[in-house]
mmCIF file of C-alpha atoms and ligand atoms in Angstrom:
data_model
loop_
_atom_site.group_PDB
_atom_site.id
_atom_site.type_symbol
_atom_site.label_atom_id
_atom_site.label_comp_id
_atom_site.label_asym_id
_atom_site.label_seq_id
_atom_site.Cartn_x
_atom_site.Cartn_y
_atom_site.Cartn_z
ATOM 1 C CA MET D 12 104.067 159.344 121.506
ATOM 2 C CA ARG D 13 102.117 156.910 119.351
ATOM 3 C CA ILE D 14 104.451 153.964 119.829
ATOM 4 C CA TRP D 15 106.039 153.521 123.238
ATOM 5 C CA LEU D 16 109.170 151.786 124.427
ATOM 6 C CA SER D 17 107.315 149.514 126.858
ATOM 7 C CA ARG D 18 103.808 150.009 128.152
ATOM 8 C CA PRO D 19 101.678 148.193 130.713
ATOM 9 C CA HIS D 20 99.892 145.292 129.013
ATOM 10 C CA MET D 21 96.941 143.867 130.936
ATOM 11 C CA SER D 22 95.574 140.392 130.342
ATOM 12 C CA GLY D 23 92.000 141.375 131.148
ATOM 13 C CA ARG D 24 91.870 139.067 134.197
ATOM 14 C CA GLU D 25 93.459 141.599 136.564
ATOM 15 C CA LYS D 26 90.119 143.303 137.259
ATOM 16 C CA VAL D 27 88.611 140.035 138.451
ATOM 17 C CA TYR D 28 91.293 139.753 141.122
ATOM 18 C CA VAL D 29 91.096 143.447 142.018
ATOM 19 C CA ASP D 30 87.323 143.071 142.444
ATOM 20 C CA GLN D 31 87.891 140.097 144.745
ATOM 21 C CA ALA D 32 90.219 142.244 146.852
ATOM 22 C CA PHE D 33 87.585 145.006 147.023
ATOM 23 C CA ASP D 34 84.754 142.595 147.794
ATOM 24 C CA SER D 35 86.655 141.225 150.781
ATOM 25 C CA ASN D 36 87.745 144.765 151.816
ATOM 26 C CA PHE D 37 91.422 143.865 151.780
ATOM 27 C CA VAL D 38 92.371 147.333 150.577
ATOM 28 C CA ALA D 39 95.551 147.171 152.633
ATOM 29 C CA PRO D 40 99.199 146.164 152.525
ATOM 30 C CA LEU D 41 98.206 142.608 153.402
ATOM 31 C CA GLY D 42 95.561 140.160 152.266
ATOM 32 C CA PRO D 43 94.878 136.971 150.320
ATOM 33 C CA GLN D 44 95.787 138.543 146.969
ATOM 34 C CA LEU D 45 99.245 139.466 148.245
ATOM 35 C CA ASP D 46 99.758 135.919 149.557
ATOM 36 C CA ALA D 47 98.551 134.465 146.246
ATOM 37 C CA PHE D 48 100.778 136.756 144.191
ATOM 38 C CA GLU D 49 103.842 135.809 146.239
ATOM 39 C CA ALA D 50 102.954 132.123 145.833
ATOM 40 C CA ALA D 51 102.485 132.542 142.067
ATOM 41 C CA VAL D 52 105.923 134.114 141.665
ATOM 42 C CA SER D 53 107.522 131.478 143.901
ATOM 43 C CA ASP D 54 105.888 128.667 141.872
ATOM 44 C CA TYR D 55 106.953 130.275 138.613
ATOM 45 C CA LEU D 56 110.559 130.534 139.770
ATOM 46 C CA GLY D 57 110.611 126.873 140.707
ATOM 47 C CA GLY D 58 109.219 126.829 144.231
ATOM 48 C CA ASN D 59 111.210 126.457 147.426
ATOM 49 C CA LEU D 60 111.756 130.217 147.486
ATOM 50 C CA HIS D 61 110.569 132.931 149.823
ATOM 51 C CA CYS D 62 108.996 135.843 147.959
ATOM 52 C CA VAL D 63 108.189 139.101 149.749
ATOM 53 C CA GLY D 64 106.016 141.594 147.853
ATOM 54 C CA LEU D 65 107.227 145.181 148.266
ATOM 55 C CA SER D 66 106.305 148.647 147.076
ATOM 56 C CA SER D 67 109.085 148.791 144.477
ATOM 57 C CA GLY D 68 112.198 147.100 143.170
ATOM 58 C CA SER D 69 114.262 149.859 144.779
ATOM 59 C CA ALA D 70 112.673 149.062 148.153
ATOM 60 C CA ALA D 71 113.496 145.380 147.609
ATOM 61 C CA LEU D 72 117.140 146.224 146.921
ATOM 62 C CA HIS D 73 117.289 148.511 149.957
ATOM 63 C CA LEU D 74 116.003 145.722 152.222
ATOM 64 C CA ALA D 75 118.155 143.027 150.594
ATOM 65 C CA LEU D 76 121.321 145.067 151.089
ATOM 66 C CA ARG D 77 120.482 145.891 154.700
ATOM 67 C CA LEU D 78 119.596 142.262 155.437
ATOM 68 C CA VAL D 79 122.844 140.864 154.044
ATOM 69 C CA GLY D 80 124.621 143.233 156.402
ATOM 70 C CA VAL D 81 125.601 146.258 154.309
ATOM 71 C CA GLU D 82 126.319 149.181 156.632
ATOM 72 C CA ALA D 83 127.575 152.737 156.391
ATOM 73 C CA GLY D 84 131.089 152.841 154.959
ATOM 74 C CA ASP D 85 130.927 149.343 153.417
ATOM 75 C CA GLU D 86 131.773 148.887 149.761
ATOM 76 C CA VAL D 87 129.174 147.498 147.367
ATOM 77 C CA TRP D 88 130.485 146.407 143.967
ATOM 78 C CA ILE D 89 127.898 146.972 141.308
ATOM 79 C CA SER D 90 127.330 147.092 137.533
ATOM 80 C CA SER D 91 127.848 150.650 136.336
ATOM 81 C CA MET D 92 125.338 150.346 133.508
ATOM 82 C CA THR D 93 122.078 150.226 135.398
ATOM 83 C CA PHE D 94 119.011 152.233 136.307
ATOM 84 C CA ALA D 95 119.047 154.650 139.246
ATOM 85 C CA GLY D 96 116.732 152.420 141.296
ATOM 86 C CA GLY D 97 119.385 149.721 141.101
ATOM 87 C CA ILE D 98 122.026 151.911 142.746
ATOM 88 C CA PHE D 99 120.416 154.561 144.993
ATOM 89 C CA PRO D 100 119.653 152.045 147.780
ATOM 90 C CA VAL D 101 123.425 151.679 148.267
ATOM 91 C CA LEU D 102 123.427 155.376 149.178
ATOM 92 C CA TYR D 103 120.380 155.032 151.475
ATOM 93 C CA LEU D 104 122.598 152.804 153.642
ATOM 94 C CA GLY D 105 125.562 155.148 153.548
ATOM 95 C CA ALA D 106 127.566 152.481 151.733
ATOM 96 C CA ARG D 107 130.039 153.252 148.949
ATOM 97 C CA PRO D 108 129.564 151.907 145.425
ATOM 98 C CA VAL D 109 132.416 150.757 143.207
ATOM 99 C CA PHE D 110 131.341 150.461 139.587
ATOM 100 C CA PHE D 111 132.182 147.635 137.189
ATOM 101 C CA ASP D 112 132.243 147.449 133.407
ATOM 102 C CA LEU D 113 130.399 144.986 131.174
ATOM 103 C CA ASP D 114 131.612 141.973 129.229
ATOM 104 C CA PRO D 115 131.193 142.735 125.497
ATOM 105 C CA ALA D 116 130.115 139.117 124.902
ATOM 106 C CA SER D 117 127.010 139.421 127.086
ATOM 107 C CA TRP D 118 126.580 143.103 128.045
ATOM 108 C CA THR D 119 126.377 141.965 131.659
ATOM 109 C CA VAL D 120 128.991 142.474 134.361
ATOM 110 C CA ASP D 121 132.509 141.353 133.413
ATOM 111 C CA VAL D 122 133.097 138.431 135.767
ATOM 112 C CA GLY D 123 136.818 138.280 134.902
ATOM 113 C CA LEU D 124 137.313 141.869 136.052
ATOM 114 C CA LEU D 125 135.335 141.200 139.194
ATOM 115 C CA GLY D 126 137.414 138.101 139.978
ATOM 116 C CA GLU D 127 140.724 139.982 139.566
ATOM 117 C CA ALA D 128 139.497 142.838 141.719
ATOM 118 C CA LEU D 129 138.301 140.434 144.431
ATOM 119 C CA ALA D 130 141.682 138.699 144.515
ATOM 120 C CA LYS D 131 143.433 142.065 144.930
ATOM 121 C CA ALA D 132 140.963 143.259 147.549
ATOM 122 C CA ALA D 133 141.319 140.023 149.518
ATOM 123 C CA ALA D 134 145.116 140.368 149.478
ATOM 124 C CA ALA D 135 144.742 143.944 150.774
ATOM 125 C CA GLY D 136 142.174 142.863 153.381
ATOM 126 C CA LYS D 137 139.568 145.201 151.883
ATOM 127 C CA LEU D 138 136.789 143.035 150.497
ATOM 128 C CA PRO D 139 133.419 144.572 149.651
ATOM 129 C CA LYS D 140 130.409 143.603 151.761
ATOM 130 C CA ALA D 141 128.256 142.756 148.759
ATOM 131 C CA ILE D 142 128.262 142.411 144.987
ATOM 132 C CA VAL D 143 125.224 143.526 142.986
ATOM 133 C CA PRO D 144 125.332 142.375 139.357
ATOM 134 C CA THR D 145 122.489 143.566 137.131
ATOM 135 C CA ASP D 146 120.560 141.432 134.643
ATOM 136 C CA LEU D 147 120.432 143.814 131.691
ATOM 137 C CA TYR D 148 117.462 144.362 129.371
ATOM 138 C CA GLY D 149 116.069 140.939 130.237
ATOM 139 C CA GLN D 150 119.314 138.966 130.138
ATOM 140 C CA SER D 151 120.823 137.067 133.051
ATOM 141 C CA VAL D 152 124.245 137.792 134.461
ATOM 142 C CA ASP D 153 126.731 134.899 134.358
ATOM 143 C CA LEU D 154 125.431 133.470 137.607
ATOM 144 C CA ASP D 155 127.572 130.322 138.142
ATOM 145 C CA PRO D 156 130.967 132.052 138.374
ATOM 146 C CA LEU D 157 129.440 134.961 140.317
ATOM 147 C CA GLU D 158 128.034 132.602 142.942
ATOM 148 C CA ALA D 159 131.372 130.749 143.037
ATOM 149 C CA LEU D 160 133.289 134.015 143.577
ATOM 150 C CA ALA D 161 130.893 135.148 146.296
ATOM 151 C CA ALA D 162 131.340 131.816 148.094
ATOM 152 C CA GLU D 163 135.120 131.813 147.633
ATOM 153 C CA TYR D 164 135.571 135.287 149.127
ATOM 154 C CA GLY D 165 132.711 135.227 151.626
ATOM 155 C CA VAL D 166 131.048 138.209 149.957
ATOM 156 C CA ARG D 167 127.261 138.519 149.809
ATOM 157 C CA LEU D 168 125.575 138.421 146.405
ATOM 158 C CA VAL D 169 122.367 140.309 145.606
ATOM 159 C CA VAL D 170 121.217 139.963 142.003
ATOM 160 C CA ASP D 171 119.275 142.822 140.448
ATOM 161 C CA SER D 172 116.743 140.917 138.335
ATOM 162 C CA ALA D 173 114.372 143.876 138.027
ATOM 163 C CA GLU D 174 114.507 143.630 134.221
ATOM 164 C CA SER D 175 114.670 139.866 133.762
ATOM 165 C CA LEU D 176 111.579 138.200 135.223
ATOM 166 C CA GLY D 177 110.592 135.475 132.748
ATOM 167 C CA ALA D 178 114.139 134.951 131.497
ATOM 168 C CA SER D 179 116.468 132.109 132.342
ATOM 169 C CA TYR D 180 120.161 131.378 132.685
ATOM 170 C CA ARG D 181 121.905 128.136 131.714
ATOM 171 C CA ASN D 182 120.031 124.857 132.184
ATOM 172 C CA GLY D 183 116.736 126.686 132.469
ATOM 173 C CA ARG D 184 117.526 128.285 135.814
ATOM 174 C CA LYS D 185 115.116 131.186 136.142
ATOM 175 C CA CYS D 186 116.285 134.766 136.614
ATOM 176 C CA GLY D 187 115.311 135.968 140.060
ATOM 177 C CA THR D 188 116.705 132.896 141.843
ATOM 178 C CA GLY D 189 120.339 133.953 142.188
ATOM 179 C CA GLY D 190 122.617 134.864 145.051
ATOM 180 C CA ASP D 191 121.683 135.382 148.683
ATOM 181 C CA ALA D 192 118.713 137.324 147.354
ATOM 182 C CA SER D 193 117.380 138.636 144.053
ATOM 183 C CA ILE D 194 115.116 141.579 143.487
ATOM 184 C CA LEU D 195 112.280 141.986 140.974
ATOM 185 C CA SER D 196 110.397 145.087 139.823
ATOM 186 C CA PHE D 197 106.779 145.398 138.705
ATOM 187 C CA ASN D 198 107.020 149.032 137.680
ATOM 188 C CA GLY D 199 104.776 150.140 134.804
ATOM 189 C CA ASN D 200 107.441 149.733 132.128
ATOM 190 C CA LYS D 201 108.647 146.276 133.147
ATOM 191 C CA ILE D 202 107.686 142.990 131.488
ATOM 192 C CA ILE D 203 104.748 142.615 133.862
ATOM 193 C CA THR D 204 103.454 145.306 136.168
ATOM 194 C CA THR D 205 101.417 145.872 139.311
ATOM 195 C CA SER D 206 101.393 149.623 138.437
ATOM 196 C CA GLY D 207 104.275 149.853 140.881
ATOM 197 C CA GLY D 208 105.807 147.175 143.017
ATOM 198 C CA GLY D 209 108.734 144.904 143.628
ATOM 199 C CA MET D 210 109.742 141.680 145.283
ATOM 200 C CA LEU D 211 112.585 140.237 147.291
ATOM 201 C CA VAL D 212 113.266 136.591 146.450
ATOM 202 C CA THR D 213 115.498 134.432 148.597
ATOM 203 C CA ARG D 214 116.163 130.860 149.744
ATOM 204 C CA SER D 215 116.950 132.206 153.212
ATOM 205 C CA LYS D 216 114.032 132.173 155.647
ATOM 206 C CA GLU D 217 115.979 134.583 157.825
ATOM 207 C CA ILE D 218 116.277 137.171 155.042
ATOM 208 C CA ALA D 219 112.608 136.736 154.080
ATOM 209 C CA ASP D 220 111.422 137.096 157.672
ATOM 210 C CA GLY D 221 113.658 140.140 158.019
ATOM 211 C CA ALA D 222 112.160 141.685 154.891
ATOM 212 C CA ARG D 223 108.584 141.154 156.156
ATOM 213 C CA PHE D 224 109.563 142.695 159.482
ATOM 214 C CA LEU D 225 111.442 145.729 158.159
ATOM 215 C CA SER D 226 108.889 146.451 155.403
ATOM 216 C CA THR D 227 106.077 146.811 157.960
ATOM 217 C CA GLN D 228 107.755 149.320 160.308
ATOM 218 C CA ALA D 229 109.835 146.869 162.344
ATOM 219 C CA ARG D 230 107.120 146.040 164.864
ATOM 220 C CA ASP D 231 108.384 143.749 167.607
ATOM 221 C CA PRO D 232 105.853 141.209 168.935
ATOM 222 C CA ALA D 233 103.804 143.102 171.536
ATOM 223 C CA PRO D 234 100.180 144.273 171.881
ATOM 224 C CA HIS D 235 101.349 147.895 171.673
ATOM 225 C CA TYR D 236 103.862 149.253 169.156
ATOM 226 C CA GLU D 237 107.337 148.185 170.235
ATOM 227 C CA HIS D 238 110.508 148.867 168.221
ATOM 228 C CA SER D 239 114.045 147.707 168.740
ATOM 229 C CA THR D 240 115.167 148.948 165.317
ATOM 230 C CA PHE D 241 113.789 151.169 162.570
ATOM 231 C CA GLY D 242 111.878 149.901 159.564
ATOM 232 C CA TYR D 243 110.054 151.148 156.491
ATOM 233 C CA ASN D 244 106.577 151.235 155.024
ATOM 234 C CA TYR D 245 107.562 149.113 152.028
ATOM 235 C CA ARG D 246 104.964 146.307 151.836
ATOM 236 C CA LEU D 247 103.143 145.840 148.521
ATOM 237 C CA SER D 248 99.498 146.888 148.525
ATOM 238 C CA ASN D 249 97.050 143.975 148.294
ATOM 239 C CA ILE D 250 95.295 145.820 145.430
ATOM 240 C CA CYS D 251 98.522 146.030 143.438
ATOM 241 C CA ALA D 252 99.204 142.363 144.207
ATOM 242 C CA ALA D 253 95.787 141.518 142.722
ATOM 243 C CA ILE D 254 96.931 143.070 139.436
ATOM 244 C CA GLY D 255 100.073 140.954 139.723
ATOM 245 C CA ILE D 256 98.102 137.697 139.922
ATOM 246 C CA GLY D 257 96.523 138.448 136.554
ATOM 247 C CA GLN D 258 99.863 139.453 135.097
ATOM 248 C CA MET D 259 101.620 136.254 136.230
ATOM 249 C CA GLU D 260 99.072 134.244 134.222
ATOM 250 C CA VAL D 261 100.420 135.791 131.009
ATOM 251 C CA LEU D 262 104.105 136.213 131.864
ATOM 252 C CA ASP D 263 105.304 133.464 129.528
ATOM 253 C CA ASP D 264 103.153 134.869 126.697
ATOM 254 C CA ARG D 265 104.696 138.290 127.263
ATOM 255 C CA VAL D 266 108.200 136.840 127.094
ATOM 256 C CA ALA D 267 107.338 134.972 123.888
ATOM 257 C CA THR D 268 105.977 138.166 122.329
ATOM 258 C CA ARG D 269 109.004 140.259 123.281
ATOM 259 C CA ARG D 270 111.308 137.567 121.931
ATOM 260 C CA ALA D 271 109.321 137.489 118.679
ATOM 261 C CA ILE D 272 109.591 141.269 118.349
ATOM 262 C CA ASN D 273 113.344 141.031 118.989
ATOM 263 C CA HIS D 274 113.644 138.300 116.349
ATOM 264 C CA ARG D 275 111.741 140.406 113.828
ATOM 265 C CA TYR D 276 114.025 143.402 114.426
ATOM 266 C CA ARG D 277 117.119 141.193 114.086
ATOM 267 C CA THR D 278 115.956 139.739 110.812
ATOM 268 C CA ALA D 279 114.733 143.001 109.279
ATOM 269 C CA LEU D 280 117.598 145.218 110.425
ATOM 270 C CA ASP D 281 120.452 142.977 109.336
ATOM 271 C CA HIS D 282 122.565 145.867 108.079
ATOM 272 C CA PRO D 283 126.258 146.871 108.254
ATOM 273 C CA GLY D 284 126.893 148.906 111.402
ATOM 274 C CA ILE D 285 123.789 147.692 113.248
ATOM 275 C CA ALA D 286 124.465 145.142 115.999
ATOM 276 C CA PHE D 287 122.143 143.581 118.555
ATOM 277 C CA MET D 288 122.735 142.786 122.205
ATOM 278 C CA PRO D 289 124.355 139.340 122.157
ATOM 279 C CA GLU D 290 122.548 136.406 123.778
ATOM 280 C CA PRO D 291 125.132 133.859 124.987
ATOM 281 C CA ALA D 292 124.465 130.191 124.146
ATOM 282 C CA GLY D 293 122.210 128.521 126.685
ATOM 283 C CA TYR D 294 120.716 131.802 127.919
ATOM 284 C CA HIS D 295 117.060 132.643 127.354
ATOM 285 C CA SER D 296 116.625 136.415 127.608
ATOM 286 C CA SER D 297 113.151 137.866 128.091
ATOM 287 C CA GLN D 298 114.237 140.559 125.588
ATOM 288 C CA TRP D 299 112.484 143.055 127.846
ATOM 289 C CA LEU D 300 113.913 145.777 125.618
ATOM 290 C CA THR D 301 115.569 145.155 122.274
ATOM 291 C CA ALA D 302 118.905 146.990 122.385
ATOM 292 C CA ILE D 303 121.067 147.759 119.357
ATOM 293 C CA THR D 304 124.290 149.613 118.698
ATOM 294 C CA VAL D 305 124.816 151.847 115.679
ATOM 295 C CA ASP D 306 128.331 152.156 114.268
ATOM 296 C CA ALA D 307 128.003 155.484 112.466
ATOM 297 C CA GLY D 308 131.134 154.828 110.375
ATOM 298 C CA GLN D 309 129.583 151.702 108.867
ATOM 299 C CA ALA D 310 125.900 152.568 108.952
ATOM 300 C CA GLY D 311 126.340 156.126 107.632
ATOM 301 C CA ILE D 312 124.000 157.410 110.348
ATOM 302 C CA SER D 313 124.342 157.643 114.102
ATOM 303 C CA ARG D 314 122.266 156.418 117.016
ATOM 304 C CA GLU D 315 121.035 159.990 117.467
ATOM 305 C CA ASP D 316 119.972 160.218 113.806
ATOM 306 C CA ILE D 317 117.755 157.181 114.344
ATOM 307 C CA ARG D 318 116.452 158.275 117.740
ATOM 308 C CA LEU D 319 115.533 161.790 116.562
ATOM 309 C CA MET D 320 113.945 160.500 113.348
ATOM 310 C CA LEU D 321 111.793 158.094 115.394
ATOM 311 C CA MET D 322 110.873 160.859 117.849
ATOM 312 C CA ASP D 323 109.741 163.013 114.909
ATOM 313 C CA GLN D 324 107.332 160.193 114.082
ATOM 314 C CA GLN D 325 106.205 160.065 117.728
ATOM 315 C CA ILE D 326 107.954 156.745 118.239
ATOM 316 C CA GLU D 327 109.769 156.398 121.539
ATOM 317 C CA SER D 328 113.287 154.977 121.673
ATOM 318 C CA ARG D 329 116.002 155.607 124.252
ATOM 319 C CA PRO D 330 119.775 155.498 124.645
ATOM 320 C CA LEU D 331 120.967 152.644 126.881
ATOM 321 C CA TRP D 332 121.347 153.393 130.620
ATOM 322 C CA LYS D 333 123.993 156.034 131.179
ATOM 323 C CA PRO D 334 126.721 154.292 133.199
ATOM 324 C CA MET D 335 126.675 155.418 136.822
ATOM 325 C CA HIS D 336 130.384 156.324 136.850
ATOM 326 C CA MET D 337 129.565 158.934 134.166
ATOM 327 C CA GLN D 338 126.768 160.496 136.236
ATOM 328 C CA PRO D 339 127.439 163.856 137.920
ATOM 329 C CA LEU D 340 126.252 162.326 141.218
ATOM 330 C CA PHE D 341 129.068 159.787 141.126
ATOM 331 C CA SER D 342 131.934 161.864 139.754
ATOM 332 C CA GLY D 343 135.145 160.662 141.379
ATOM 333 C CA THR D 344 133.686 157.266 142.331
ATOM 334 C CA ARG D 345 135.910 154.254 141.597
ATOM 335 C CA TYR D 346 135.260 152.506 138.285
ATOM 336 C CA ILE D 347 136.909 149.289 137.204
ATOM 337 C CA GLY D 348 136.785 148.678 133.486
ATOM 338 C CA SER D 349 137.867 149.791 130.046
ATOM 339 C CA GLY D 350 134.779 151.660 128.877
ATOM 340 C CA VAL D 351 132.798 148.875 127.177
ATOM 341 C CA ASP D 352 129.734 150.395 128.863
ATOM 342 C CA GLU D 353 130.734 153.927 127.806
ATOM 343 C CA ALA D 354 130.823 152.862 124.160
ATOM 344 C CA LEU D 355 127.459 151.095 124.495
ATOM 345 C CA PHE D 356 126.001 154.261 125.980
ATOM 346 C CA ALA D 357 127.468 156.376 123.170
ATOM 347 C CA ASN D 358 126.091 154.184 120.371
ATOM 348 C CA GLY D 359 123.303 152.132 121.902
ATOM 349 C CA LEU D 360 119.565 152.473 121.444
ATOM 350 C CA CYS D 361 116.575 150.649 122.952
ATOM 351 C CA LEU D 362 113.823 150.115 120.393
ATOM 352 C CA PRO D 363 110.082 149.970 121.119
ATOM 353 C CA SER D 364 109.585 146.506 122.601
ATOM 354 C CA GLY D 365 106.212 146.471 124.337
ATOM 355 C CA SER D 366 104.275 143.222 124.103
ATOM 356 C CA ASP D 367 101.140 145.229 123.183
ATOM 357 C CA MET D 368 102.673 146.599 119.961
ATOM 358 C CA SER D 369 100.661 145.575 116.928
ATOM 359 C CA HIS D 370 102.290 143.791 114.000
ATOM 360 C CA ASP D 371 101.816 146.969 111.940
ATOM 361 C CA GLU D 372 103.431 149.139 114.580
ATOM 362 C CA GLN D 373 106.462 146.844 114.658
ATOM 363 C CA GLY D 374 106.560 147.035 110.862
ATOM 364 C CA GLU D 375 106.389 150.813 110.941
ATOM 365 C CA VAL D 376 109.374 151.112 113.304
ATOM 366 C CA ILE D 377 111.356 148.746 111.070
ATOM 367 C CA ASP D 378 110.400 150.521 107.836
ATOM 368 C CA ARG D 379 111.327 153.926 109.211
ATOM 369 C CA ILE D 380 114.729 152.750 110.420
ATOM 370 C CA LYS D 381 115.357 150.971 107.105
ATOM 371 C CA ALA D 382 114.458 154.110 105.186
ATOM 372 C CA CYS D 383 116.804 156.133 107.369
ATOM 373 C CA LEU D 384 119.620 153.623 106.697
ATOM 374 C CA ALA D 385 118.892 153.543 102.968
ATOM 375 C CA ALA D 386 119.009 157.350 102.722
ATOM 376 C CA ALA D 387 122.414 157.481 104.451
HETATM 377 C C1 PLP T 11 113.362 149.130 137.293
HETATM 378 C C2 PLP T 11 114.681 148.819 137.886
HETATM 379 C C3 PLP T 11 114.927 148.926 139.265
HETATM 380 C C4 PLP T 11 113.999 149.547 140.248
HETATM 381 O O1 PLP T 11 112.742 149.090 140.287
HETATM 382 P P1 PLP T 11 111.535 150.076 140.751
HETATM 383 O O2 PLP T 11 110.410 149.132 140.918
HETATM 384 O O3 PLP T 11 111.335 151.067 139.643
HETATM 385 O O4 PLP T 11 111.959 150.722 142.026
HETATM 386 C C5 PLP T 11 116.163 148.519 139.751
HETATM 387 N N1 PLP T 11 117.103 148.060 138.930
HETATM 388 C C6 PLP T 11 116.931 147.967 137.602
HETATM 389 C C7 PLP T 11 118.022 147.417 136.769
HETATM 390 C C8 PLP T 11 115.725 148.373 137.029
HETATM 391 O O5 PLP T 11 115.569 148.318 135.694
#
């Protein structure tokens, strides 16, 4: 590929912090860089939050679900349109997912559907243990009613904000601050990266302490190794955290760039049959990936026509996440919805959105899609 969907984009300062970690020999899953990275994320999100650096977003979700009490056999209600790392941890715990459709007005979980299903489940005495809504492509879920529902029914809420660091919900509330806990990812394709990494963010000291404990092999206080439960080796490396410090310094710039790229696509590709992911009023998406739908009847060409044409030019684009209820792994799993997500998967495409794309590269993607549309 010449032009990628989303590549790591260093600020140049990361090496300074990595060198500091080397110079002090903190080449370990602890150290001053890890503390500083956690503090930087906490400050960014508005302070007053516990942030625990972990080896991945999936690890963060695994710990968050275990710490809010999800156990084998429990139900976890979750957005169907998500990435594997946002769902597999449910299986690690032996819990059972139930998948939910999206709201066409936001492409995030349909809160109305969720509310109806909760009312029915409460009447039947079969409430889920936790709800896991997913911020999609940089856009927040509708957090206020989700938090209200969770409180009303006594269900735990874990928000998957792996794709939305740098974005905000209504009234400027930052993504990554929702629910009992939120999870972030710093994988290589995310808006900022530590090469690989994740974070659990919570207002609960108990959950944060639990995450620090479980992520370092559940060592009880004792001079020898003492264990009253099992843990994981999930702590973020201090070296990776050093990269994260440099990345946090440019997070807002990265968001501004991705939003500018999204705006340029929207303006240039204003064409019958091409629609963009909606951004509800008051939301501020990070536009991690610009996502469009292609109505082949109106546009004269399909999503696949565009994707394959771009691939021919060594330009990476990708269909939206394949909904989990359509995955072979989850055949037969309960799905509540009307297929809004199925239609988005059938016709949706993520365009190259990396903040390191040059102005000319953005122009080339636009020109090639325009030419494809004009030839239809
Ligand atoms: C990237 C991602 C994850 C997992 O994060 P990793 O750091 O790759 O484990 C989880 N959920 C969603 C929605 C993601 O996009």
